[in-house]
XYZ file of C-alpha atoms in Angstrom:
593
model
C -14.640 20.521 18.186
C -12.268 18.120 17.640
C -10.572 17.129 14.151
C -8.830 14.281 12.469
C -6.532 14.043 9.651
C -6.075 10.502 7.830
C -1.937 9.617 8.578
C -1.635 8.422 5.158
C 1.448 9.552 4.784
C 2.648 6.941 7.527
C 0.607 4.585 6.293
C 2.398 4.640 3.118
C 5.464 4.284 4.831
C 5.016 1.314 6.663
C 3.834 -0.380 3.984
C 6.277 0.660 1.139
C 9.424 1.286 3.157
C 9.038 -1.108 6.178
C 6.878 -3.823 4.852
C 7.824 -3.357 1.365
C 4.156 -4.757 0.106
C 4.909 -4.555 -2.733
C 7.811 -6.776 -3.395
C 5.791 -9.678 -1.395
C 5.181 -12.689 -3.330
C 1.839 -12.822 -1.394
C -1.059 -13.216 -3.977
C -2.854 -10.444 -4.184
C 0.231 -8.242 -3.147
C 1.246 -7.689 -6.436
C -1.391 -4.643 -6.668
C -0.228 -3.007 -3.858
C 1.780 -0.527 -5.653
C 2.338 3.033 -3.833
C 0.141 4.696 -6.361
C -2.815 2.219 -5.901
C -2.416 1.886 -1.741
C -2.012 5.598 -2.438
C -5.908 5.558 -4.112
C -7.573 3.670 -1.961
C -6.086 5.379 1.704
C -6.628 9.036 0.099
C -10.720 7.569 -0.209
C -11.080 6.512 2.697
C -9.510 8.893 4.881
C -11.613 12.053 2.691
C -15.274 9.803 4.036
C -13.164 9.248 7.185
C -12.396 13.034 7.646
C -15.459 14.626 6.027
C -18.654 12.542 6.742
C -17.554 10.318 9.895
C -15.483 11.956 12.240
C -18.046 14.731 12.532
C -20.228 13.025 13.723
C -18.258 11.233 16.266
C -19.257 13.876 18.961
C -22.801 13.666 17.708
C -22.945 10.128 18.172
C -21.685 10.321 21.796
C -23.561 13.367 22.738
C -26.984 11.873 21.322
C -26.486 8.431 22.232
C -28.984 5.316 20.890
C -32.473 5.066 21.790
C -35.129 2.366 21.742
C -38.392 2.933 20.691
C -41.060 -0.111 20.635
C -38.355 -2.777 19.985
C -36.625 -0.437 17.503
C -33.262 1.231 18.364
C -32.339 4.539 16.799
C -28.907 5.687 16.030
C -27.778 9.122 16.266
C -28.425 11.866 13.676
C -26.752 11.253 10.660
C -25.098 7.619 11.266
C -27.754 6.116 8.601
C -26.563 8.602 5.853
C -22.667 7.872 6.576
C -23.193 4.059 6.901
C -25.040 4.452 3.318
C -22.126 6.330 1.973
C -19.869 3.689 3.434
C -21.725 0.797 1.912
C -21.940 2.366 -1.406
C -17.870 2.755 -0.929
C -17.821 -0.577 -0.858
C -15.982 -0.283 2.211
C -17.072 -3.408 4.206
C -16.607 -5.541 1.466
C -13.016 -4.736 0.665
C -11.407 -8.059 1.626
C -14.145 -10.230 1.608
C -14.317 -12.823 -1.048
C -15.419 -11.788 -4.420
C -17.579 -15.065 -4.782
C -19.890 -13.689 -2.458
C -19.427 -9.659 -3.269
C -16.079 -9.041 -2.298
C -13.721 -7.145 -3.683
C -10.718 -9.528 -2.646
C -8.090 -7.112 -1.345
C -5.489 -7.980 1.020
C -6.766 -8.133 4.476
C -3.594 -5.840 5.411
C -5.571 -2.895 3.201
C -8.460 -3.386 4.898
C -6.587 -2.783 8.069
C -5.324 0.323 7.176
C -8.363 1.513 5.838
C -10.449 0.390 9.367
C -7.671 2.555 11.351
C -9.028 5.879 9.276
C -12.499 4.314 10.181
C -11.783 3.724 13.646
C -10.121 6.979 14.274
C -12.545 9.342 13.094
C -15.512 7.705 14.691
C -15.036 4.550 16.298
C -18.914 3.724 17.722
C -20.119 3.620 14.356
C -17.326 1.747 12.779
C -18.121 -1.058 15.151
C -21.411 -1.571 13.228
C -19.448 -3.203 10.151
C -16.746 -4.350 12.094
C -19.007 -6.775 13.658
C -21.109 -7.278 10.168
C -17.346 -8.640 8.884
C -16.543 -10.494 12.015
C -20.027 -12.791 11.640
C -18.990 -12.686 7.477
C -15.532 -14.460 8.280
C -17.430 -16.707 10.832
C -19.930 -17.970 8.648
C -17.132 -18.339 5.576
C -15.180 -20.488 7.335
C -17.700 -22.467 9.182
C -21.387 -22.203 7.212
C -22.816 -24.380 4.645
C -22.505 -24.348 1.216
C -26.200 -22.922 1.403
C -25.530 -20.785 4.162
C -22.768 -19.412 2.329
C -24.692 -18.427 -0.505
C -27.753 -16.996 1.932
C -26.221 -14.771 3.814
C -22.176 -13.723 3.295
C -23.249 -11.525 0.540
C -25.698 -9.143 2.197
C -23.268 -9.731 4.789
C -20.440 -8.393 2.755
C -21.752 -5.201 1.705
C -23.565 -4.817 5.166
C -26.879 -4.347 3.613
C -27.323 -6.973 6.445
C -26.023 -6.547 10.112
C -23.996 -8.918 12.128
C -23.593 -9.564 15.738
C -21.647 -12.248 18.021
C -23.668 -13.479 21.043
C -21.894 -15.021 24.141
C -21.735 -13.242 27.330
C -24.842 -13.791 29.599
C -26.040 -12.482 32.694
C -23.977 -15.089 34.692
C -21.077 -15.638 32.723
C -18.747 -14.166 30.430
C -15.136 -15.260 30.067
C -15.990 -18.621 31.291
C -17.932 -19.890 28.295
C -18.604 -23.146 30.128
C -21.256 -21.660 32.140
C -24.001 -20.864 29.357
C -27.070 -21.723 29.790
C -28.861 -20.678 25.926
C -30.656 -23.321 24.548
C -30.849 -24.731 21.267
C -33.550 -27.290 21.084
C -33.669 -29.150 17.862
C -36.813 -29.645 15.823
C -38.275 -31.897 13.123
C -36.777 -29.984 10.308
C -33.315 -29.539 11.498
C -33.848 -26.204 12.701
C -33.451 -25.519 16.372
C -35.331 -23.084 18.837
C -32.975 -20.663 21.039
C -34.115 -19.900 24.129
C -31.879 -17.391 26.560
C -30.434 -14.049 27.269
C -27.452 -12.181 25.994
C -25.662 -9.374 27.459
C -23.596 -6.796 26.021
C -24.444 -7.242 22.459
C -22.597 -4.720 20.321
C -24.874 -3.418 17.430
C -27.349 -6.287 18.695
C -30.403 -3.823 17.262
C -30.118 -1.050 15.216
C -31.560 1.159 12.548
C -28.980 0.924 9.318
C -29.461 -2.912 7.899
C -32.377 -4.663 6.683
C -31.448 -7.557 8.909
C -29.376 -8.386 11.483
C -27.784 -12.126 11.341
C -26.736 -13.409 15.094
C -24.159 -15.600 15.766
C -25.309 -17.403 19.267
C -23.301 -19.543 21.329
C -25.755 -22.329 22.684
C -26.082 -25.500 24.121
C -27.806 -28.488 22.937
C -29.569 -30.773 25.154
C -28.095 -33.667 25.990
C -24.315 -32.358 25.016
C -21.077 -32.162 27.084
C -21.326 -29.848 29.722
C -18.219 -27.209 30.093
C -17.034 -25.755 26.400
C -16.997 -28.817 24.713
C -21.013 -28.911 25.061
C -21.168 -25.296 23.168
C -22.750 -25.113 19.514
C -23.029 -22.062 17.609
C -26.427 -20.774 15.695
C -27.205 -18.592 12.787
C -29.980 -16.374 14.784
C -31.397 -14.021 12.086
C -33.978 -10.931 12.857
C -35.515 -11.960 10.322
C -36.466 -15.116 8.905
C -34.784 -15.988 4.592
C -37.253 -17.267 2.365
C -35.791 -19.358 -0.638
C -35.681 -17.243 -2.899
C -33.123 -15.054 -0.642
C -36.061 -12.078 0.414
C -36.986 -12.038 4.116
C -39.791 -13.100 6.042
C -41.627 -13.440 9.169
C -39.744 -11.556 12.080
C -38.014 -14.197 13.996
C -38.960 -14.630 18.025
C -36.026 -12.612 19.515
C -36.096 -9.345 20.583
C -33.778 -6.131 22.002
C -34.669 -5.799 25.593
C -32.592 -2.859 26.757
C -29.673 -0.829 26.073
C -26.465 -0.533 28.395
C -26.014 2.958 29.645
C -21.969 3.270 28.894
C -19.124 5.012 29.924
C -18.259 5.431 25.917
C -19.166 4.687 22.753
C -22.497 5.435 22.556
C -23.031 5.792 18.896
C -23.272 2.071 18.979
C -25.893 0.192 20.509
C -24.962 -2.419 23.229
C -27.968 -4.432 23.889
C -29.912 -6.965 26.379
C -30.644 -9.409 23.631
C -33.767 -12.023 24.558
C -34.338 -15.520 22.417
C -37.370 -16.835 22.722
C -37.677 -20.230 21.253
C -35.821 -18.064 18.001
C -35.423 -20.018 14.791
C -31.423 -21.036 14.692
C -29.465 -22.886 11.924
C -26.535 -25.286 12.718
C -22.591 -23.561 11.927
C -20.412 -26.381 11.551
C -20.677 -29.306 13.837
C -23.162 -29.982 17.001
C -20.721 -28.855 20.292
C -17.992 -27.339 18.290
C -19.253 -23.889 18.468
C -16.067 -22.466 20.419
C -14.321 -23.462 17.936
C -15.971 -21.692 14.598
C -16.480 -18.620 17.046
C -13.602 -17.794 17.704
C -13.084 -17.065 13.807
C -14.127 -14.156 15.169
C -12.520 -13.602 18.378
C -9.390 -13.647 16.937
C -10.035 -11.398 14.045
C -12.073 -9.078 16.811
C -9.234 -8.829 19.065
C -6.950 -7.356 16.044
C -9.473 -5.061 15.393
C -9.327 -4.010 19.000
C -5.816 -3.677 19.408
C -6.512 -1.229 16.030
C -9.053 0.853 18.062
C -6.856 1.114 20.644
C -4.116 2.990 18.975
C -6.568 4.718 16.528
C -7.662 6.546 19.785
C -4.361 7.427 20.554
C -3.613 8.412 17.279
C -6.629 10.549 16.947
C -6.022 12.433 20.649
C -2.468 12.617 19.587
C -3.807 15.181 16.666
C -5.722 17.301 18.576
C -2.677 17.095 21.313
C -0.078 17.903 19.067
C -2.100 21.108 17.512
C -3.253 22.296 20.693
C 0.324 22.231 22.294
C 1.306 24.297 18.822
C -0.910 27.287 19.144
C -2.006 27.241 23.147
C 0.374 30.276 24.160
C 1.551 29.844 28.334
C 4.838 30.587 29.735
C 8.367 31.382 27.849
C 11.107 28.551 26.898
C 13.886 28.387 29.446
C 16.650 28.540 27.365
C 15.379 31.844 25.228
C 11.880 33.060 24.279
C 10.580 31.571 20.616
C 7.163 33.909 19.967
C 9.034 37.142 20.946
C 6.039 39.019 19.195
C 3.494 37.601 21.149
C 2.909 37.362 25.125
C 4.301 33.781 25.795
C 5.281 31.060 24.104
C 3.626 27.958 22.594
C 3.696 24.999 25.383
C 5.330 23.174 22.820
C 8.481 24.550 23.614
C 8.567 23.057 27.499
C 10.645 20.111 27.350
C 7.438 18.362 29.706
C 4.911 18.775 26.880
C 7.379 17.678 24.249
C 7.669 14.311 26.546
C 3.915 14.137 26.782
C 4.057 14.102 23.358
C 6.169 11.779 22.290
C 5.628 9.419 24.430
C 2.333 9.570 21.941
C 3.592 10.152 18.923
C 6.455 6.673 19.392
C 3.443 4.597 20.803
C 1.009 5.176 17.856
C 3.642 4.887 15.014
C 5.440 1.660 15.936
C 1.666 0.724 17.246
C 0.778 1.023 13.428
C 4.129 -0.687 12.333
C 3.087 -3.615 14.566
C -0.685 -4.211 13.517
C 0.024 -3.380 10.076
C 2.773 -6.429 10.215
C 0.557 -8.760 12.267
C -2.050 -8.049 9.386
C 1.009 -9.323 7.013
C 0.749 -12.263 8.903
C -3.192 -12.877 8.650
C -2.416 -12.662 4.545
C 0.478 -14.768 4.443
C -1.498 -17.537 6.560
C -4.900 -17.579 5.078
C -3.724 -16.561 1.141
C -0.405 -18.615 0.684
C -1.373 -21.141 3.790
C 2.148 -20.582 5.797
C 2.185 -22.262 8.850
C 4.632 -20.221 10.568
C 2.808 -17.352 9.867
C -0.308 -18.597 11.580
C 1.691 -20.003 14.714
C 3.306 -16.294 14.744
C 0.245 -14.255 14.410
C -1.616 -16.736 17.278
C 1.122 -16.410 19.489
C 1.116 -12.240 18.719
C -2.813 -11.659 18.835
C -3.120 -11.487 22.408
C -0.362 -8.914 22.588
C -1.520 -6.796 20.332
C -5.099 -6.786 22.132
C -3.509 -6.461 25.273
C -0.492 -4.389 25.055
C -1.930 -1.766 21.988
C -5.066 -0.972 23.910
C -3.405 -0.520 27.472
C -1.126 1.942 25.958
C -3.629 3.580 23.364
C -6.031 4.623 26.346
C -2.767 5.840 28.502
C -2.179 7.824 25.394
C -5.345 9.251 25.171
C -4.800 10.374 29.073
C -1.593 11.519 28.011
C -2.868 13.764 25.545
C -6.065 15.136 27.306
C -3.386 16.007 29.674
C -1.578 17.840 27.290
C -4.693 20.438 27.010
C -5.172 21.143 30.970
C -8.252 21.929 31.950
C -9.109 22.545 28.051
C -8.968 18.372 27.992
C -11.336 18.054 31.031
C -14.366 19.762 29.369
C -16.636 18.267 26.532
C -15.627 20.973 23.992
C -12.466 20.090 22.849
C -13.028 16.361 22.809
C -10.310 14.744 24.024
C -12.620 13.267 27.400
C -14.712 10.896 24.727
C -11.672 9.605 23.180
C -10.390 8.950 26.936
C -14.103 7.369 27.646
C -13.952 5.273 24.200
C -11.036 3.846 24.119
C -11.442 2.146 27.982
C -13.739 -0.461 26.398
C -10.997 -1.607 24.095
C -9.571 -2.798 27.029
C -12.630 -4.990 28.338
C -14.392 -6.272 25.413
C -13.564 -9.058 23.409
C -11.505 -10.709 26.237
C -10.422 -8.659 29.115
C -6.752 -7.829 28.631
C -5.660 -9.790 32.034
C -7.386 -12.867 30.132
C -5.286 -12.265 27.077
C -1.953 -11.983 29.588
C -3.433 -15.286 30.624
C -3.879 -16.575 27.444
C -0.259 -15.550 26.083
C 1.225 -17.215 29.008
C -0.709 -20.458 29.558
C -1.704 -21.355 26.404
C 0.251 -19.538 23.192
C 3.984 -19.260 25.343
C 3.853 -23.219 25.571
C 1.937 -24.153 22.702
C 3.925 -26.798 20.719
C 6.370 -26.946 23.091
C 7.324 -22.898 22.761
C 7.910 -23.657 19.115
C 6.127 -19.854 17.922
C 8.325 -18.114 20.511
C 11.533 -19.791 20.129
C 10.700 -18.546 16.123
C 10.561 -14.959 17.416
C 13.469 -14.927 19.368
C 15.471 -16.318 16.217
C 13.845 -13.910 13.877
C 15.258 -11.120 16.475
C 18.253 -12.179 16.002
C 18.176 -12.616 12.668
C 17.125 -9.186 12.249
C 19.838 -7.536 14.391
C 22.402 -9.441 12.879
C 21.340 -8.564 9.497
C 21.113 -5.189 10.519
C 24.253 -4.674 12.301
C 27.558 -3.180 11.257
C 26.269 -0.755 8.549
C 26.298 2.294 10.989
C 27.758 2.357 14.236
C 25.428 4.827 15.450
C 22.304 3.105 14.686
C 23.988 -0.317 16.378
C 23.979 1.851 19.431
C 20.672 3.325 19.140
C 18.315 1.073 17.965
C 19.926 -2.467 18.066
C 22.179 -2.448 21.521
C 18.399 -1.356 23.074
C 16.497 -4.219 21.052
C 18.392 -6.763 21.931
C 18.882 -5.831 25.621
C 14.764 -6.123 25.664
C 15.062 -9.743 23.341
C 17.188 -10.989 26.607
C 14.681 -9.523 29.052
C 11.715 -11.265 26.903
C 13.759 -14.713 26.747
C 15.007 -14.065 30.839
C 10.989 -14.054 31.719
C 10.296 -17.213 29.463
C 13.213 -19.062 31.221
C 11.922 -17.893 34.689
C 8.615 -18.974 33.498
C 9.851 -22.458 32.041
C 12.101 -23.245 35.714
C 9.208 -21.955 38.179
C 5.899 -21.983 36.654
C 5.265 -26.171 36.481
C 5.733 -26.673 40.368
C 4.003 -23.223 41.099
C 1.508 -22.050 38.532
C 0.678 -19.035 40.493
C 4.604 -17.542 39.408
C 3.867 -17.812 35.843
C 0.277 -16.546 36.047
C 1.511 -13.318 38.553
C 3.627 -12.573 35.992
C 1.602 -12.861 32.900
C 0.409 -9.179 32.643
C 3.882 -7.783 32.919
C 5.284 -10.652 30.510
C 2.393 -9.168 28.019
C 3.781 -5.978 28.322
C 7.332 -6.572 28.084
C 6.468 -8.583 25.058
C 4.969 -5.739 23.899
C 7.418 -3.233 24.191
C 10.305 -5.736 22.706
C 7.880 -6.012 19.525
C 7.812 -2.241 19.067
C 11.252 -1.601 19.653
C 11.826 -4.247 16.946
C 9.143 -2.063 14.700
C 10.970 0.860 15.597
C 14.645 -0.795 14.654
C 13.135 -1.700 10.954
C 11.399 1.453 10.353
C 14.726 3.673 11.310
C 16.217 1.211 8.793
C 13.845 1.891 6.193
C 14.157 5.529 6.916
C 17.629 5.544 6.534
C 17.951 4.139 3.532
C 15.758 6.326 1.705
C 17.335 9.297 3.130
C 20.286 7.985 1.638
C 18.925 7.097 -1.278
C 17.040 10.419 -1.426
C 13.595 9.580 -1.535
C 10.560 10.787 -0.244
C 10.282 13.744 2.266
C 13.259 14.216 4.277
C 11.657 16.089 7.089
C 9.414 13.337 7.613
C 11.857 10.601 7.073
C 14.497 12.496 9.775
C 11.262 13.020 12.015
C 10.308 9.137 11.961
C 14.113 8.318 12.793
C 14.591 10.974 15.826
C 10.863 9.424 17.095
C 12.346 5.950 17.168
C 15.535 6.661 18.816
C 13.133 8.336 21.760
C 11.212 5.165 22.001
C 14.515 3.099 22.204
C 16.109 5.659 24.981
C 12.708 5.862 26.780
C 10.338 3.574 26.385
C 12.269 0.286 25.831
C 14.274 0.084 29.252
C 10.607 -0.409 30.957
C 11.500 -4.258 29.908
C 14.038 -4.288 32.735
C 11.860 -3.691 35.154
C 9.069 -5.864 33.604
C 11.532 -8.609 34.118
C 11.608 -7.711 37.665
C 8.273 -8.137 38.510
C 7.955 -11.087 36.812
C 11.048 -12.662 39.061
C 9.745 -11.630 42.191
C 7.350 -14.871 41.577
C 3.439 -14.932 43.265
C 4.258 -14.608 47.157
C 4.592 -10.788 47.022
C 1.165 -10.901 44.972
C -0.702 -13.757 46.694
C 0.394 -12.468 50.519
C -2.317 -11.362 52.045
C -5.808 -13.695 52.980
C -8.862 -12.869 50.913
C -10.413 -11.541 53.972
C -7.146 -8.798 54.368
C -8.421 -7.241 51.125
């Protein structure tokens, strides 16, 4: 059986040494003192460790089932999402006018990594519950507001997002729900969603729906789209529920993964809906969501890697096969730990410097989320936008490749249901599908966040870069050659593929959008070698200044250097892809396929 241990310690790291949270003038940052973060991560990551993550095989193994309307989670799930609720887990960040406990959204982040890590199916069930929360606080009524964010909050009520249908998914423009308005400003939904995560379930009193529809009469395409508060269950006045609203669960998807959470058929049939926001700006308020959701993704993505990279790292300690080359280490025993092969030790940390600076990155795009929505900085929010799709994209293509990577560390151990490491290979695939496929988010980085504002958000980056390197240079001349020389080699890659972009992509779209994926990627990989640059800096300095544990502080340094010798020279040939333009990719005739 599989096991997890809460990275805490790294955790602490990034945001004391790297981020330095603490010194931020961001309200609500003044808390975040090491002994506090210190509270709240050692909390969550014992309920993390003890009640959730065993029950992560339990939950795939056992599946959901639906009985007369009624889906049934796993054995055990309704226990540990009580326990979670009376944590007052989901509510950590929400707003305490409605029954939140107002912490940075950054803490919340870390905490949801624990969450994710140790069993990500039944995270999902509040993740979504908080995604329809942020929704409905940015977009709902005053009365709205006050109905529902509070159950909401706590997750004593559910929360879904409805917009793929049987016809359509990315293209939005092609839904046909209907929301037909009545007398008393209600409207009645009629349609079919698909892929509903925690559409039906057995752990909240109610579930609230968020449902992208159209009304009547409206633009057609996305500007036509309104979005609908589409509860289970009817609110009376005076807050208590009602009659059982005219929408039902009619099926669950049978999944390649997580299938502790219930994906669901979802059927509307002439449901009471309420008006978020405006009539045909529905696109709009949901993607409050999508954006927060495809964070949360990237998160999942890496928390799978981290996770596998455990039960990698422990196996490749104690499995005993073959002696070291260069002198046997276990001369008491009949071989050596595969460990010691210089193969395995690649394996691994190609795992280990992909989760870390993975965790450096989210943790700082989270930053960003603060310092936009708490102290209302608008180059914060043009940086996160421009970053979001990466970190979907980029985190959760390389979090599932290190989940690969580390059931390949185990051999045939990592084939076979036992050991565990074949669900966190089958869960974290989705991460790369849902919430916007990530050749959609290459797509949207290039065609709509590279050129928004007339590059303004990337040009920013590139000078921050700089900034950084310069700031950083000249204080050791070994670190200038380890970690800056390889950063800014990648910064010219990243600003080569814009420029290629900028000079060939207006007469021929189809070079810019060929080159998209790989331009996600090498944006990617230039982001965590500039993770990687700060944290060896941070390292440094307390080594030198001799805090904190040195082992660890020495370990996080030699990691970082291997991601700058290894990993970060993939830019150059990201760059050539990108610069071999569409013809090699658009050659051949549909029909030579």
């Amino acid at each position: 059986m599989p096991s997890y241990t809460p990275p805490t310690q790294d955790m602490q790291f990034v945001l004391h040494d790297m981020l330095k949270v603490a010194e931020s003038d961001l309200p609500g940052y003044d808390e975040l003192d090491r002994e506090f973060t210190g509270a709240v991560l050692g909390e969550a990551g014992k309920l993390a460790a003890e009640v959730l993550a065993p029950l992560n095989p339990v939950g795939d193994a056992q599946g959901c089932t639906l009985e007369n309307g009624v889906v049934r989670t796993p054995d055990g799930f309704r226990d540990a999402f009580e326990q979670v609720r009376a944590g007052g887990w989901p509510a950590l960040d929400c707003d305490p006018d409605y029954g939140g406990q107002g912490l940075p959204y950054l803490v919340s982040t870390a905490v949801g990594e624990m969450f994710s890590s140790a069993n990500m199916a039944l995270n999902m069930y509040q993740g979504l519950t908080h995604g329809a929360y942020n929704a409905i606080h940015a977009h709902g009524s005053d009365d709205q507001k006050a109905t529902y964010l509070p159950r909401l909050a706590t997750c004593e009520w559910g929360g879904t997002m409805n917009l793929t249908e049987p016809h359509c998914g990315t293209d939005l423009g092609l839904i046909r729900t209907k929301a037909e308005p009545q007398d008393d400003g209600t409207f009645r939904i009629s349609g079919q969603k698909i892929w509903i995560s925690s559409g039906e379930h057995d752990m909240a009193e109610n579930i609230v729906h968020l449902v992208l529809a159209r009304i009547p009469g409206g633009p057609d395409g996305v500007k036509g789209i309104s979005l609908f508060i589409v509860p289970k269950f009817l609110v009376n006045a005076d807050g208590s529920l009602g009659a059982r609203n005219a929408l039902s669960c009619g099926g669950l998807e049978e999944k390649m993964g997580i299938h502790g959470n219930a994906t669901c058929v979802m059927n509307y049939d002439g449901a009471t809906g309420y008006l978020v926001g405006e009539e045909h700006a529905g696109l709009k308020a949901m993607f409050t969501m999508m954006n927060e959701a495809r964070l949360g993704v990237g998160l999942q993505g890496y928390a799978q890697g981290e996770v596998a990279y455990q039960n990698a790292r422990d196996f490749a300690l104690d499995r005993l096969q073959g002696r070291d080359v260069t002198g046997e280490k276990n001369p008491d025993g009949p071989a050596d730990p595969i460990i010691v092969h210089p193969d395995v030790r690649r394996n691994l940390m190609d795992q280990k410097a992909f989760v870390e600076g993975a965790r450096a990155f989210t943790f700082w795009g989270a930053q960003m989320i603060d310092a936009s929505h708490r102290a209302g900085d608008e180059e914060a929010e043009a940086a996160i936008s421009l970053l979001t799709p990466v970190i979907k994209g980029f985190l959760t293509d390389k979090g599932f490749e290190t989940t690969v990577l580390a059931q390949q560390t185990l051999g045939g151990s990592g084939f076979t249901r036992e050991w565990g490491l074949e669900q966190f290979v089958r869960d974290a695939r989705i991460t790369m599908i849902y919430e916007g496929t990530n050749g959609i988010q290459a797509l949207d980085l290039v065609g709509r966040k590279l050129p928004k504002d007339g590059g303004k958000a990337i040009m920013a980056f590139f000078d921050m870069v700089k900034g950084d390197i310069k700031e950083m240079s000249g204080e050791d001349a070994d670190f200038d050659s380890a970690f800056l020389e390889p950063l800014k080699a990648a910064s010219k890659d990243l600003q080569a593929a814009g420029t290629y972009f900028m000079q060939n992509g207006m007469k021929e779209p189809n070079n810019a959008l060929a080159g998209s994926y790989d331009f996600m990627h090498l944006f990617g990989h230039v982001c965590l070698g500039l993770m990687w640059a700060r944290m060896a800096r941070a390292a440094r300095a307390a080594l030198e200044a001799g805090d904190g544990d040195a082992d660890f502080l020495n370990a996080k340094i030699a990691t970082g250097r291997y991601y700058m010798a290894r990993q970060l020279p993939v830019t150059a040939a990201h760059l050539a892809r990108i610069q071999s333009g569409a013809d090699p990719v658009m050659a051949l005739d549909a029909g030579q396929f």
